[in-house]
Coordinates of C-alpha atoms in Angstrom, one line a residue:
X1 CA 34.7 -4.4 -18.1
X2 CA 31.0 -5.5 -16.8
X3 CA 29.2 -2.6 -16.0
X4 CA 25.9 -4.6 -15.5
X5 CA 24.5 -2.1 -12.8
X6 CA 24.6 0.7 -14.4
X7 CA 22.7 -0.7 -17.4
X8 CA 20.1 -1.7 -15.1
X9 CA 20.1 1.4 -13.4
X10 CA 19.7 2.8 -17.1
X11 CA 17.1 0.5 -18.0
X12 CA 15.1 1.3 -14.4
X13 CA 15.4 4.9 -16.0
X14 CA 13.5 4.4 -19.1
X15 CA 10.8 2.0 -17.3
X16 CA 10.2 4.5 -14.9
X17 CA 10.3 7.9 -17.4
X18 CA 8.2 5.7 -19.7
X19 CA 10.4 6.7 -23.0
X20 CA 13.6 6.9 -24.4
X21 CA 13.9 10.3 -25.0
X22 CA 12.9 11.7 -21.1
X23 CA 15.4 9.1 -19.6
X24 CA 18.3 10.4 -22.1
X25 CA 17.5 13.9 -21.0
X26 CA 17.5 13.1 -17.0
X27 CA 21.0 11.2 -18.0
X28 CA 22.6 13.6 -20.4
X29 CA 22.6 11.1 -22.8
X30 CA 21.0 10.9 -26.1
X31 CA 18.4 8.9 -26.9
X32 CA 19.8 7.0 -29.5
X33 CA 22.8 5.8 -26.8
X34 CA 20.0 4.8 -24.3
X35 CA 17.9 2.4 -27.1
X36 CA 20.7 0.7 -27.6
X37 CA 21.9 0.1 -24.1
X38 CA 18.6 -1.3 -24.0
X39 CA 19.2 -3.0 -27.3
X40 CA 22.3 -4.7 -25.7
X41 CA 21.0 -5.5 -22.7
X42 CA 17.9 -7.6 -25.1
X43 CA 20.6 -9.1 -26.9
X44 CA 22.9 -10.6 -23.8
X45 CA 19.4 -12.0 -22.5
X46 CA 17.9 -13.2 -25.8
X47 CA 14.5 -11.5 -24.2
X48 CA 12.1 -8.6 -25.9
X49 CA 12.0 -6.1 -22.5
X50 CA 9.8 -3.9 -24.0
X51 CA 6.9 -3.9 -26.5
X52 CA 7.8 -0.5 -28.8
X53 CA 5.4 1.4 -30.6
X54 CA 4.9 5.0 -32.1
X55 CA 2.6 5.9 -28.6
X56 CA 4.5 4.0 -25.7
X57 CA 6.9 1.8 -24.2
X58 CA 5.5 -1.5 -22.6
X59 CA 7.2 -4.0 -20.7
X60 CA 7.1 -7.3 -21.7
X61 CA 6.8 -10.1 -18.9
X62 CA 10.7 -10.7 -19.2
X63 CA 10.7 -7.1 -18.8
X64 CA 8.6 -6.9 -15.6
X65 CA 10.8 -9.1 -14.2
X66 CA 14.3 -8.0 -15.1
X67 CA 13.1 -4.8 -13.7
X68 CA 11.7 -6.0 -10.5
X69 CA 15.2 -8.0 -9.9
X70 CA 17.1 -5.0 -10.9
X71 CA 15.1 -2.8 -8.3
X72 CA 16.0 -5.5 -5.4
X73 CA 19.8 -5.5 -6.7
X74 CA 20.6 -2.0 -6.5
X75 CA 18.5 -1.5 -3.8
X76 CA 20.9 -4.2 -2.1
X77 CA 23.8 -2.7 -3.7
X78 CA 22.9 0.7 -2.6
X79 CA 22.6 -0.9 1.3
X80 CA 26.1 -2.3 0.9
X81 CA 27.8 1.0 0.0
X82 CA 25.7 3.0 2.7
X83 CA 27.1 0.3 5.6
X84 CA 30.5 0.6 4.4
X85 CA 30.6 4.1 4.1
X86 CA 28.9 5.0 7.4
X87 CA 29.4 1.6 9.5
X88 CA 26.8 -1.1 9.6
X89 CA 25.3 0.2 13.1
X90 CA 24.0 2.9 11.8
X91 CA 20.7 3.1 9.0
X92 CA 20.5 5.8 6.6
X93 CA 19.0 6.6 3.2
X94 CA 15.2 6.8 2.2
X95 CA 12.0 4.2 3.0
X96 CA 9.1 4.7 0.6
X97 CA 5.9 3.4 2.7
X98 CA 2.6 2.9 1.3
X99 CA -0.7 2.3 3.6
X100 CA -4.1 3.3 3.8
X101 CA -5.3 6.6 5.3
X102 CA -6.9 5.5 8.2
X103 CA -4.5 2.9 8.7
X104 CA -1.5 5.0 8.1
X105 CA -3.6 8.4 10.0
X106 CA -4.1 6.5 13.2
X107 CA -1.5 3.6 13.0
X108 CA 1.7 4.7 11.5
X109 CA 2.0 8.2 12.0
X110 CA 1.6 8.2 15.9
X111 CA 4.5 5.7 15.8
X112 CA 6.9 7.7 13.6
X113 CA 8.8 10.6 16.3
X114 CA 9.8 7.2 18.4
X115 CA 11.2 5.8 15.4
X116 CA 13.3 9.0 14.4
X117 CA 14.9 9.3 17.8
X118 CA 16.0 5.9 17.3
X119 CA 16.9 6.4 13.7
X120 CA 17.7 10.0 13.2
X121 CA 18.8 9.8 9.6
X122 CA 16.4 7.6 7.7
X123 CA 13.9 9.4 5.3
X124 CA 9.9 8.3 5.5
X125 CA 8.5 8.6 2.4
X126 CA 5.5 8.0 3.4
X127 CA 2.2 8.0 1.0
X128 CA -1.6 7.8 2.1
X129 CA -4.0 6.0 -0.4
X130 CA -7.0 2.9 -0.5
X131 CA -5.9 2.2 -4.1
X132 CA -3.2 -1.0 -4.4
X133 CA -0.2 0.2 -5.7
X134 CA 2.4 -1.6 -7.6
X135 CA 5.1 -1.9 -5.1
X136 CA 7.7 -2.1 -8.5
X137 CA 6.7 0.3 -10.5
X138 CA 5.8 2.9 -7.7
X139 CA 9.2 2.2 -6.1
X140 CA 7.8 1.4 -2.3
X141 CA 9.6 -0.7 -0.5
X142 CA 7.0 -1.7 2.1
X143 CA 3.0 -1.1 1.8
X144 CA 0.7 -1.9 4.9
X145 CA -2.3 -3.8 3.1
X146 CA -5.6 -4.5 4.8
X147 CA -7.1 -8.2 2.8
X148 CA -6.3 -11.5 1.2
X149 CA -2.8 -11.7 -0.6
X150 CA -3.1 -12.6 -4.0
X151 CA -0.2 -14.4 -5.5
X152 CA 3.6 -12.7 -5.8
X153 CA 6.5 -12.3 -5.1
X154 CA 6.6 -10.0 -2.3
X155 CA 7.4 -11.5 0.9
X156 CA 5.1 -10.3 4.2
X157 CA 4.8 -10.0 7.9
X158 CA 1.5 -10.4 9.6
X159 CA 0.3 -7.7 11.4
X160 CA -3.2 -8.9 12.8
X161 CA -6.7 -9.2 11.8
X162 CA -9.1 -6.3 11.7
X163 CA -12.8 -6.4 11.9
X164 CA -15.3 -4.5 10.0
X165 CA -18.4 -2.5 11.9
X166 CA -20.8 -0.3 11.0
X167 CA -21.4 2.9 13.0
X168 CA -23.5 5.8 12.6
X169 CA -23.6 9.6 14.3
X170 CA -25.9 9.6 17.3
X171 CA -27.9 12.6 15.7
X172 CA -28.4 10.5 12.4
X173 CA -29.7 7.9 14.2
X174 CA -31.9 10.1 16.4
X175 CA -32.9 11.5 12.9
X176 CA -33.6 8.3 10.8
X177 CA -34.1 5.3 13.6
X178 CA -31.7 2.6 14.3
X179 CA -31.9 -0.3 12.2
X180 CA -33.3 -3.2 13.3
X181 CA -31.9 -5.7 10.9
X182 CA -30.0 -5.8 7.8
X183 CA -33.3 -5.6 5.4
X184 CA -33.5 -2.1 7.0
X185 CA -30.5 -0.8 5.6
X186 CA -32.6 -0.1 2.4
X187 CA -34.3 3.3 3.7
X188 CA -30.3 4.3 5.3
X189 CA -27.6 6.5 3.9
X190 CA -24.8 3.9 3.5
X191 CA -21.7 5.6 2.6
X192 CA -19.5 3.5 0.8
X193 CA -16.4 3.8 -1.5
X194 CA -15.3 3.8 -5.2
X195 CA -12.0 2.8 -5.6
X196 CA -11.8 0.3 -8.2
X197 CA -11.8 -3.0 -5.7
X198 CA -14.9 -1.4 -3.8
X199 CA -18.5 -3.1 -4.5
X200 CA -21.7 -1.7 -3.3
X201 CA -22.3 -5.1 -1.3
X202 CA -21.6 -5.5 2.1
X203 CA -21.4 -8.9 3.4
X204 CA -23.3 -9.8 6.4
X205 CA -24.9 -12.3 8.8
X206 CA -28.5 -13.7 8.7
X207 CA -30.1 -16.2 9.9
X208 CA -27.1 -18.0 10.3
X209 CA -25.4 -17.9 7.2
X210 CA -24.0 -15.0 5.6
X211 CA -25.9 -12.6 2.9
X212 CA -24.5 -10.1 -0.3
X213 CA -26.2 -7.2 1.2
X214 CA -26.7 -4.2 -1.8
X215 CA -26.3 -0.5 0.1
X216 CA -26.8 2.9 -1.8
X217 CA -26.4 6.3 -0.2
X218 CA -25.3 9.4 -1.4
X219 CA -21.4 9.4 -0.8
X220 CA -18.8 7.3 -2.6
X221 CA -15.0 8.4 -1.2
X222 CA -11.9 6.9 -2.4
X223 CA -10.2 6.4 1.3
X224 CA -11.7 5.4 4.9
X225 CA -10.8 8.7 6.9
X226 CA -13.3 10.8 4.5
X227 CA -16.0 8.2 4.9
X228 CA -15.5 8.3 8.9
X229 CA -15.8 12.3 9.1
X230 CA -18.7 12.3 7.2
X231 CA -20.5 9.6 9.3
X232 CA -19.5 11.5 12.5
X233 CA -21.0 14.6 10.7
X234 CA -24.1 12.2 10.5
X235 CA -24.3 12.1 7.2
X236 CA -25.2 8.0 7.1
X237 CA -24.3 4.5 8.0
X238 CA -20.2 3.7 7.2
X239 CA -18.5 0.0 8.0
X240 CA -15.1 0.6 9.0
X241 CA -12.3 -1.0 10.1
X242 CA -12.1 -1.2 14.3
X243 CA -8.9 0.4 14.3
X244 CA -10.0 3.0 12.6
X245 CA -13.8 3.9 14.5
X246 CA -12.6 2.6 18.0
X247 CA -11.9 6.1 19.6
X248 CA -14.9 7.3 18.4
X249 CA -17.0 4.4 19.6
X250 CA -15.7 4.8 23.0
X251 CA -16.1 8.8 23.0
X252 CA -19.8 8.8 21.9
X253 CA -19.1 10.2 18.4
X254 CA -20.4 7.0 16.9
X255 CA -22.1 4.1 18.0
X256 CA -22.3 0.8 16.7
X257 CA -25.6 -1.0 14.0
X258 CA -26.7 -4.5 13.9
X259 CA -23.6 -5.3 15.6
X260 CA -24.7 -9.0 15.1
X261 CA -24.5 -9.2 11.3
X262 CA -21.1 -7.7 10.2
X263 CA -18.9 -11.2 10.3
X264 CA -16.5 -10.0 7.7
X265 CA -12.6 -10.1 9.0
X266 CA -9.4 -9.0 7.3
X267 CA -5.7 -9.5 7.5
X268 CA -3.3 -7.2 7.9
X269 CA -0.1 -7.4 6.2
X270 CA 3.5 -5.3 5.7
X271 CA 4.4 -6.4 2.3
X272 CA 8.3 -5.9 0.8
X273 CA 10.3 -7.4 -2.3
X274 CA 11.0 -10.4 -1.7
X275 CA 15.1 -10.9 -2.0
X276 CA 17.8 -12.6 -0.4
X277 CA 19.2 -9.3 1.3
X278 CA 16.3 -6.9 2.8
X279 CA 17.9 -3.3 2.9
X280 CA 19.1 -1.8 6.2
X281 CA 16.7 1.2 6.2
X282 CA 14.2 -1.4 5.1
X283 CA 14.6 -3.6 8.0
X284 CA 14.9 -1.7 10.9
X285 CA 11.9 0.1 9.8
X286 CA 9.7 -3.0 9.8
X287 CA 11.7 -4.3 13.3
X288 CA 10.2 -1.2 14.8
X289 CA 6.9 -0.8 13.3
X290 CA 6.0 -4.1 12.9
X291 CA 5.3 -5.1 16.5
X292 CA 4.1 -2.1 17.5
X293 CA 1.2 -1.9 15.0
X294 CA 0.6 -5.6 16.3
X295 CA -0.5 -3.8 19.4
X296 CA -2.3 -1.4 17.8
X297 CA -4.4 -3.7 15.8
X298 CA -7.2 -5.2 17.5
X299 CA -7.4 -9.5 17.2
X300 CA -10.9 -11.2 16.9

């Protein structure tokens, strides 16, 4: 009998354990049994899914794509059996969501008491960090991601543009002057970021045409909502996202620099597995979110 999906649910294991051994333990299997499950599952395929060695297990790029596929399959599998067993009106199970802090702080989390009224019984799994994640590997089924899409195969919905500023706390300008133009930036406290995409250059307008501006300061933070608290403490000069700095803008808790130079524009995306079937729990999270965070977000 063909007993594909729980191989790959087997094989989504050990990927995710990272070893033999832990996955056999979890299953109550030994590990023997589990390599060669594995080993049959090569063998059907006529593909290498893993690289072995004494240290790790590595997937190979047949590898990273068989488990991607299986993810999406008994994700969809796992949708089926919930609508049949509970009727297809009503969503249930668990949605992993990924976003940035100050994106999922002041965007997401406002929004989510509506959505449980309407959907009593899904689970938000919701985690906070700038870093990309690996939508596969970390097992998220959407993640809100502010910048260009690089090439995959996740599928998206737009959610707007947001604009970058830079603000500072009254008292550190009162303290340290406003800056006049960019070239005065060098004698500010520019906090900036280090997660591994960050760069100490901000891009900027002058003289028409736009400039790789280097910034130093004395604070590099791995997510937005740090660097904001610390600028409103008037620690130095941050550039933010508008969603994220409006409310204080328009309370007076930080005011707006060389509003004339920052040019720089992102998109705004909820990104998902692509697939012909999108999940239940999956789907009517993004039907309520998505338009809703379309009004949230501010257009150029």
């Amino acid at each position: 009998m063909d007993n594909r999906a729980g191989e790959m649910q087997i094989f989504v294991r050990v990927v995710e354990t990272g070893s033999f051994s832990e996955a056999a333990r979890q299953l109550l299997a030994s590990p023997s049994t589990i390599s060669k499950l594995v080993q049959r599952i090569e063998q059907r395929l006529g593909v290498r899914l893993f690289e072995r060695s004494t240290r790790r297990l590595a997937l190979t790029d047949e590898g990273r794509l068989y488990y991607e596929r299986s993810q999406v399959l008994l994700a969809e599998l796992d949708d089926i059996e919930q609508a049949l067993a509970k009727g297809a009106r009503h969503a249930r199970g668990t949605v992993r969501v990924n976003a940035s802090v100050g994106f999922g702080t002041w965007g997401i989390e406002p929004l989510l008491p509506a959505f449980w009224e309407s959907h009593p019984d899904i689970l938000v799994d919701l985690s906070l960090s700038d870093d990309l994640v690996d939508l596969y590997l970390e097992r998220t089924d959407i993640a809100f991601r502010i910048g260009a899409l690089g090439d995959s195969t996740l599928r998206a919905r737009r959610i707007g543009v947001a604009r970058r500023r830079m603000v500072a706390a009254p008292a550190y300008l009162d303290r340290h002057g406003v800056p006049a133009g960019i070239e005065d930036l060098d004698r500010h406290n520019c906090l900036g970021f280090n997660f591994r995409r960050a760069s100490p250059v901000w891009p900027l307008r002058q003289g028409g045409r736009i400039v790789d501006r280097m910034v130093r300061g004395n604070l590099l933070a791995n997510n937005g909502e740090t660097v904001r608290r610390l600028a409103i403490a008037g620690v130095g000069i941050a550039r933010l996202a508008d969603f994220h700095i409006d409310r204080d803008i328009a309370a007076g808790r930080l005011v707006e620099v060389l509003a004339e130079s920052g040019h720089d524009c992102e998109e705004v995306h909820a990104l998902y597995p692509g697939g012909r079937h999108l999940p239940q729990r999956v789907r009517v999270f993004l039907d309520f979110m998505v338009p809703r965070l379309q009004a949230f977000i501010k257009r150029p």
